[in-house]
PDB file of C-alpha atoms in Angstrom:
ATOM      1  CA  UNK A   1      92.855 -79.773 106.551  1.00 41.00           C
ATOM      2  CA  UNK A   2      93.625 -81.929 109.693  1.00 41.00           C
ATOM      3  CA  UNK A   3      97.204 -83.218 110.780  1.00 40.00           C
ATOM      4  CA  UNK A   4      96.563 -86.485 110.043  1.00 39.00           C
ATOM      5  CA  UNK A   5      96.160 -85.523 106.175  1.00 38.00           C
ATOM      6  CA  UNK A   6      99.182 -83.448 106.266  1.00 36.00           C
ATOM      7  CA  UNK A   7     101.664 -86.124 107.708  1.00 37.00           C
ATOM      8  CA  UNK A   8     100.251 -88.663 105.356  1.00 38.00           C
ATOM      9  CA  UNK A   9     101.040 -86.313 102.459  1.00 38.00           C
ATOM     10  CA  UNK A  10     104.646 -85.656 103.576  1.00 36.00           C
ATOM     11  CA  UNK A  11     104.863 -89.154 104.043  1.00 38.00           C
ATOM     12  CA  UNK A  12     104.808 -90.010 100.679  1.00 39.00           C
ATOM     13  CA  UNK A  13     107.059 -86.702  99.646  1.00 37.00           C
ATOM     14  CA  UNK A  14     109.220 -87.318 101.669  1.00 36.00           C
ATOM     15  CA  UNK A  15     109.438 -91.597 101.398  1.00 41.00           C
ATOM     16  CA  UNK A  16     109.627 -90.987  97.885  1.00 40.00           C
ATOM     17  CA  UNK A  17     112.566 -88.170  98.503  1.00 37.00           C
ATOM     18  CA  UNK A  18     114.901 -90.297 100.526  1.00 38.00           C
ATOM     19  CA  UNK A  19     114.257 -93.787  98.172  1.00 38.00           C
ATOM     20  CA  UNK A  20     115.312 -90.875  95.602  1.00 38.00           C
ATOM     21  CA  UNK A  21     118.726 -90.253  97.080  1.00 32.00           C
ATOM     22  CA  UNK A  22     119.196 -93.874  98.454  1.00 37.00           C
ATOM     23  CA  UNK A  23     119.681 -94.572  94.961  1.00 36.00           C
ATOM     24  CA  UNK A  24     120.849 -91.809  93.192  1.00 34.00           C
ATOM     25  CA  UNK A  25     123.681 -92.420  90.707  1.00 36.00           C
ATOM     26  CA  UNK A  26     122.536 -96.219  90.488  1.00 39.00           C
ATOM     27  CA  UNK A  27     119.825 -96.227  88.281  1.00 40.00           C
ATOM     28  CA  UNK A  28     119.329 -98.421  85.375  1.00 41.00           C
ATOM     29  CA  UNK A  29     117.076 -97.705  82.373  1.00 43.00           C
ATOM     30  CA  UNK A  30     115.386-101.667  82.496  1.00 40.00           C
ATOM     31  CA  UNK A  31     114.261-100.966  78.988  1.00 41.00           C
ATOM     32  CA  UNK A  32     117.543-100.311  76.732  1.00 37.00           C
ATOM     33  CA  UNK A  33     119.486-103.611  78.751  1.00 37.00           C
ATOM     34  CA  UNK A  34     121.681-105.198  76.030  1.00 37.00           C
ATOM     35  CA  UNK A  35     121.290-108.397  75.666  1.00 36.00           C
ATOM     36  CA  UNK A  36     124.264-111.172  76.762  1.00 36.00           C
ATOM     37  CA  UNK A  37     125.775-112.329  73.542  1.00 38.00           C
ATOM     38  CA  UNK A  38     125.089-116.211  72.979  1.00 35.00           C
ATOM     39  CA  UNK A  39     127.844-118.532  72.063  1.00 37.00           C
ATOM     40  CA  UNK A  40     127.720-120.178  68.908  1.00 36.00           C
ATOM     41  CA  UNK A  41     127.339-123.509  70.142  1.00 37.00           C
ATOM     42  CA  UNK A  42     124.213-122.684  72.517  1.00 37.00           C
ATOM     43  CA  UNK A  43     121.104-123.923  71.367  1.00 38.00           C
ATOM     44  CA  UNK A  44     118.523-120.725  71.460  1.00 38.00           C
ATOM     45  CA  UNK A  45     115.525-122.191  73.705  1.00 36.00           C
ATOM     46  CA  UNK A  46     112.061-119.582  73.798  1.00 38.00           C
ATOM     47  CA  UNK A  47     112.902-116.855  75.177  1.00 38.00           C
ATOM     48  CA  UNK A  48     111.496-115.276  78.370  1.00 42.00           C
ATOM     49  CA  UNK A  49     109.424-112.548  78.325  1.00 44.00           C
ATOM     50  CA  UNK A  50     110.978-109.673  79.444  1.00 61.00           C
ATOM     51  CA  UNK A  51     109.343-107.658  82.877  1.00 80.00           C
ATOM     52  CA  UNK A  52     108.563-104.340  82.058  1.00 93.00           C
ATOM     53  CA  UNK A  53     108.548-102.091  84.964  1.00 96.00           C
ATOM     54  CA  UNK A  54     104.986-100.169  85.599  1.00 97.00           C
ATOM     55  CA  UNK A  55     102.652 -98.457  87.709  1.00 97.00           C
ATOM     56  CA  UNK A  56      99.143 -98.106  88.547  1.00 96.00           C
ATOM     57  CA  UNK A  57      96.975 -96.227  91.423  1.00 96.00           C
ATOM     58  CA  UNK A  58      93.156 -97.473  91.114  1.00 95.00           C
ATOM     59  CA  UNK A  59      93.422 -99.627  88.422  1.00 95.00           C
ATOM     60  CA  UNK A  60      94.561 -96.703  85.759  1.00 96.00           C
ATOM     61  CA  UNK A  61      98.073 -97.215  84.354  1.00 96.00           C
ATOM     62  CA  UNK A  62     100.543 -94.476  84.684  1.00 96.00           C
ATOM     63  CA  UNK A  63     101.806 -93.287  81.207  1.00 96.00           C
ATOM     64  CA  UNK A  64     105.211 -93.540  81.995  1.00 96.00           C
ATOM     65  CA  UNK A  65     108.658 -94.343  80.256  1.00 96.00           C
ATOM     66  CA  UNK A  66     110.055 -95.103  83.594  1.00 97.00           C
ATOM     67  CA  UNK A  67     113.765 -95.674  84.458  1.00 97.00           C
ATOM     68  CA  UNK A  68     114.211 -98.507  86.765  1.00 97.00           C
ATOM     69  CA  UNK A  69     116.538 -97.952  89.834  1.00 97.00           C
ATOM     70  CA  UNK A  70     117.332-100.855  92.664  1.00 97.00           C
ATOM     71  CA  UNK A  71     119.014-100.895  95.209  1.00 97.00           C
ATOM     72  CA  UNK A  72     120.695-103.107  98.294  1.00 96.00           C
ATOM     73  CA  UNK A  73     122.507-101.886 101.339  1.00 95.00           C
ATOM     74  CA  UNK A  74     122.603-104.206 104.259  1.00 93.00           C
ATOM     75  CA  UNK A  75     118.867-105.319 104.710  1.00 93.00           C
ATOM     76  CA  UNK A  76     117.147-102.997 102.639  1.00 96.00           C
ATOM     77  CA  UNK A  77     115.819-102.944  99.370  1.00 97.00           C
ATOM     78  CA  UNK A  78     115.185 -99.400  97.273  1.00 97.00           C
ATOM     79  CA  UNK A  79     113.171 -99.633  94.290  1.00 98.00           C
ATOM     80  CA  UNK A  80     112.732 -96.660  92.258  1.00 98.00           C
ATOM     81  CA  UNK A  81     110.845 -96.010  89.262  1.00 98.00           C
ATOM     82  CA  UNK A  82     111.370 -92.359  87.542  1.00 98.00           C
ATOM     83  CA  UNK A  83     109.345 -90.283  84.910  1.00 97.00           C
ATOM     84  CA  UNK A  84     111.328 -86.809  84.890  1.00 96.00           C
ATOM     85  CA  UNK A  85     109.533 -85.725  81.862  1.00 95.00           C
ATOM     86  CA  UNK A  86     105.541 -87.350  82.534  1.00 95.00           C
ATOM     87  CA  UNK A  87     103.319 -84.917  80.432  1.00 94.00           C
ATOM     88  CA  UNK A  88     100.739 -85.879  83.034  1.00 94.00           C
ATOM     89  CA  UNK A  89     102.327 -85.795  86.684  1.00 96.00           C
ATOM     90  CA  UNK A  90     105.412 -83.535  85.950  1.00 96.00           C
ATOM     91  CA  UNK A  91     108.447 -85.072  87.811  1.00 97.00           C
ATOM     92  CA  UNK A  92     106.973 -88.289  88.748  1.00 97.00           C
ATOM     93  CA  UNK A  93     108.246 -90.933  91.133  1.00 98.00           C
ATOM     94  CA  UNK A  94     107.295 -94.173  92.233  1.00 98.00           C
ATOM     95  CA  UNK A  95     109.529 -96.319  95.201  1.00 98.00           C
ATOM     96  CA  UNK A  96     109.203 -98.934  97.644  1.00 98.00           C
ATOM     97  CA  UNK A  97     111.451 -99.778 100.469  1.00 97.00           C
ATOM     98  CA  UNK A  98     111.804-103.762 101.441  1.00 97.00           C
ATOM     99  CA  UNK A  99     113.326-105.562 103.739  1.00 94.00           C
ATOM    100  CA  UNK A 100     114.895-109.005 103.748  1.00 87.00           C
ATOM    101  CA  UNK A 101     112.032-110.562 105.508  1.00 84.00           C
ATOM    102  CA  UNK A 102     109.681-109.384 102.702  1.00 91.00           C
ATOM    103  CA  UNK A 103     108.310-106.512 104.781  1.00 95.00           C
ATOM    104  CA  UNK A 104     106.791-103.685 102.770  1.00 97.00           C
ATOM    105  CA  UNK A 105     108.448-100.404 104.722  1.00 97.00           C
ATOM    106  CA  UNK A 106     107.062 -97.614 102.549  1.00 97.00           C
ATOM    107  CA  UNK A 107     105.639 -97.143  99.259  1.00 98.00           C
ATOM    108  CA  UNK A 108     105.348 -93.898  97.553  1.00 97.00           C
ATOM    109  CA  UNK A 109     104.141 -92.591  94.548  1.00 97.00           C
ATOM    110  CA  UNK A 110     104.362 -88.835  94.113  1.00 97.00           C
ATOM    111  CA  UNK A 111     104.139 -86.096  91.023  1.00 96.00           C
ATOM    112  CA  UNK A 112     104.983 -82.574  90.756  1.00 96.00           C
ATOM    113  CA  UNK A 113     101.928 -81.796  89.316  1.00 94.00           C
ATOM    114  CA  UNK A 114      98.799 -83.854  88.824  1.00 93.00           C
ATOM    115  CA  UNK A 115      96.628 -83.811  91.848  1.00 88.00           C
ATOM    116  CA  UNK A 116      93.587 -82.738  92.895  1.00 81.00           C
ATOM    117  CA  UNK A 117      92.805 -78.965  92.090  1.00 78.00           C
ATOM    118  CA  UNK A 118      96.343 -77.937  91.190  1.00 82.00           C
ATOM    119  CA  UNK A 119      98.419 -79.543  93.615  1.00 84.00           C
ATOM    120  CA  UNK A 120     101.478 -82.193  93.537  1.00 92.00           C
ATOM    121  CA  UNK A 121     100.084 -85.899  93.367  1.00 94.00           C
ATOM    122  CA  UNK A 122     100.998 -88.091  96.146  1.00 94.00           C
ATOM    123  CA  UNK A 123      99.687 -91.604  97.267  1.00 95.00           C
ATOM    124  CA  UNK A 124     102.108 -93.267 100.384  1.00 95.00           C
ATOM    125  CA  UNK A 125     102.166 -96.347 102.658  1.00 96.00           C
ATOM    126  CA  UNK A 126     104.163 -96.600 105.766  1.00 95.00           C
ATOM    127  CA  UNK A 127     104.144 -99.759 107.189  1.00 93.00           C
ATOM    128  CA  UNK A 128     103.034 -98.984 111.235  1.00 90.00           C
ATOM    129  CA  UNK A 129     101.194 -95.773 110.224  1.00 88.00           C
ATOM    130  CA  UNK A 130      97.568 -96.037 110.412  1.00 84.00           C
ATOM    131  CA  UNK A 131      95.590 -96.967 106.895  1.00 83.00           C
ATOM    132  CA  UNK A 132      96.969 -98.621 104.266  1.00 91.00           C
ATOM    133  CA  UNK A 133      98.766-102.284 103.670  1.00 94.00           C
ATOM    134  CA  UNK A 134     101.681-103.333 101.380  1.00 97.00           C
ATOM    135  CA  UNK A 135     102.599-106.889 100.056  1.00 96.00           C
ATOM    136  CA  UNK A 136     105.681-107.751  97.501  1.00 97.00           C
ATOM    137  CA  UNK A 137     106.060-110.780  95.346  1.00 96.00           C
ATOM    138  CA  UNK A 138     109.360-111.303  94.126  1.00 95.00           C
ATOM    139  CA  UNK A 139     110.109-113.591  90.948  1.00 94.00           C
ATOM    140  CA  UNK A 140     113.878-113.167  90.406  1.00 93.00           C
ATOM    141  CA  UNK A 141     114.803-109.836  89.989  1.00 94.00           C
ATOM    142  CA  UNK A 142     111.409-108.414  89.470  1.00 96.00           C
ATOM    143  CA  UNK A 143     109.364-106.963  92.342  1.00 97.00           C
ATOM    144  CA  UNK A 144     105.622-107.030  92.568  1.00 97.00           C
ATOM    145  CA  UNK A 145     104.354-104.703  95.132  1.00 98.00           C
ATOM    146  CA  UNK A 146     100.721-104.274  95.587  1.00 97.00           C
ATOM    147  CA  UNK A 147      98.512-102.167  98.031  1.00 97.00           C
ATOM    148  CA  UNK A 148      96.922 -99.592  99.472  1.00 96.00           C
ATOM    149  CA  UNK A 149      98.207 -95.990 100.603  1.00 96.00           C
ATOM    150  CA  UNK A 150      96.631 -93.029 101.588  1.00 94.00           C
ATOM    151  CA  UNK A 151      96.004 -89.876  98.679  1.00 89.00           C
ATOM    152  CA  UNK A 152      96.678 -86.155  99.430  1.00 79.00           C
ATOM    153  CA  UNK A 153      94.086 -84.690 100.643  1.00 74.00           C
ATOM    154  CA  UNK A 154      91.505 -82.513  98.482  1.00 74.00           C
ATOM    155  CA  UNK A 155      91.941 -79.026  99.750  1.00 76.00           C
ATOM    156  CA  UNK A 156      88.394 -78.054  97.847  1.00 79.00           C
ATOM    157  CA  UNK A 157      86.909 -80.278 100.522  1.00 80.00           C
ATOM    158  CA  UNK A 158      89.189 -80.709 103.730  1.00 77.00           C
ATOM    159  CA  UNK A 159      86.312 -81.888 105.993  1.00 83.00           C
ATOM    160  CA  UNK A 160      86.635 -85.339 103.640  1.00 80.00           C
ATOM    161  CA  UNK A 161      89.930 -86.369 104.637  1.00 78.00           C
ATOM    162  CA  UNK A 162      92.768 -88.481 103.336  1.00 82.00           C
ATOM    163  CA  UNK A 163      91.113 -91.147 100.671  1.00 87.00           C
ATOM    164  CA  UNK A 164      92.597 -94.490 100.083  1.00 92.00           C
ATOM    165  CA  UNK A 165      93.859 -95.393  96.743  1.00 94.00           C
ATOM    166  CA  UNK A 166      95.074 -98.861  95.411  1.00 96.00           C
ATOM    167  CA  UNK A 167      98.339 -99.320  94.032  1.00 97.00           C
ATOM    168  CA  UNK A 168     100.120-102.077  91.824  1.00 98.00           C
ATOM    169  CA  UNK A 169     103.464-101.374  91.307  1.00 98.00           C
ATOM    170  CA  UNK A 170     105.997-104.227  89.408  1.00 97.00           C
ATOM    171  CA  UNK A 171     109.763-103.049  89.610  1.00 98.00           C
ATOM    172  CA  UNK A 172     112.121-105.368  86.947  1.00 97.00           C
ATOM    173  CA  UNK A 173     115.411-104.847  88.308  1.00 96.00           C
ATOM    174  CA  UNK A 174     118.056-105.655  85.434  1.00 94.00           C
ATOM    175  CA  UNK A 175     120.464-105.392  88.014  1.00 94.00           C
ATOM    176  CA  UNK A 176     121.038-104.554  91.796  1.00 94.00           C
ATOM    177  CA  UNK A 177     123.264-102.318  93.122  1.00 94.00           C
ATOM    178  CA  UNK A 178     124.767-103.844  96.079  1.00 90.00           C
ATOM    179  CA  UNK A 179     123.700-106.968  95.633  1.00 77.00           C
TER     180      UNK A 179
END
């Protein structure tokens, strides 16, 4: 295994870590919301479909009930999604770190379990480190973040390197902390 595959893999541990504790104690389960009561003398118009936070890494959707967790301090956005139960990928976490200018900083998915040949799963982007890109749409309070990161590597075959892996990731924020 060279360096380069080891920092990317930390990368995405250790994104996903400190998105973890940027938010912890704020989270927000997007899914169990109550809904506003409506006053009597409101006409009821369609309603909007509800955003549903989820995940994907190469087109294959994440099995996930997530719990949606965002974030704002100063000029920085955390968004969190967690899975501490995932049947598939253990302890699994997915997060993304924006700025006001609609800069992608980091985007991390990682598992406890779940990766090639017995180890944790992790897929990261780091905006300035080499491979990868990041773009986020927002629409309201829901975040679209879509991509590429770079995979742990596969031990069984070090020689390979890091492999790239595509990720679309929508966050729907019923509320943000420090907003």
């Amino acid at each position: 295994m060279n360096a380069t595959s080891v920092r990317i893999s930390s990368l995405a541990l250790v994104a996903s870590a400190a998105v973890a504790l940027f938010v912890t104690g704020c989270s927000d389960d997007s899914g169990s919301s109550p809904a506003a009561p409506v006053p009597s003398s409101a006409k009821a118009g369609p309603a909007a479909p509800a955003a549903k936070s989820i995940a994907s890494v190469d087109g294959k959707a994440f099995d996930a009930k997530f719990t949606t967790t965002c974030a704002k301090q100063g000029g920085t956005l955390a968004l969190a999604l967690t899975d501490t139960e995932n049947g598939s990928y253990g302890n699994l976490s997915v997060s993304a770190t924006i700025t006001d200018a609609d800069t992608v900083q980091a985007v991390a998915i990682a598992g406890s379990k779940g990766g090639d040949n017995g180890l944790p799963y992790a897929v990261g982007f780091g905006n300035g480190m080499p491979g990868g890109s990041a773009k986020v749409v927002k629409d309201g309070n829901t975040y679209k973040v879509t991509g590429e990161g770079i995979g742990g590597p596969d031990l069984a075959n070090p020689l390979a390197g890091p492999k790239s892996s595509k990720f679309d990731i929508t966050f729907a924020c019923a509320t943000i902390v420090g907003a």
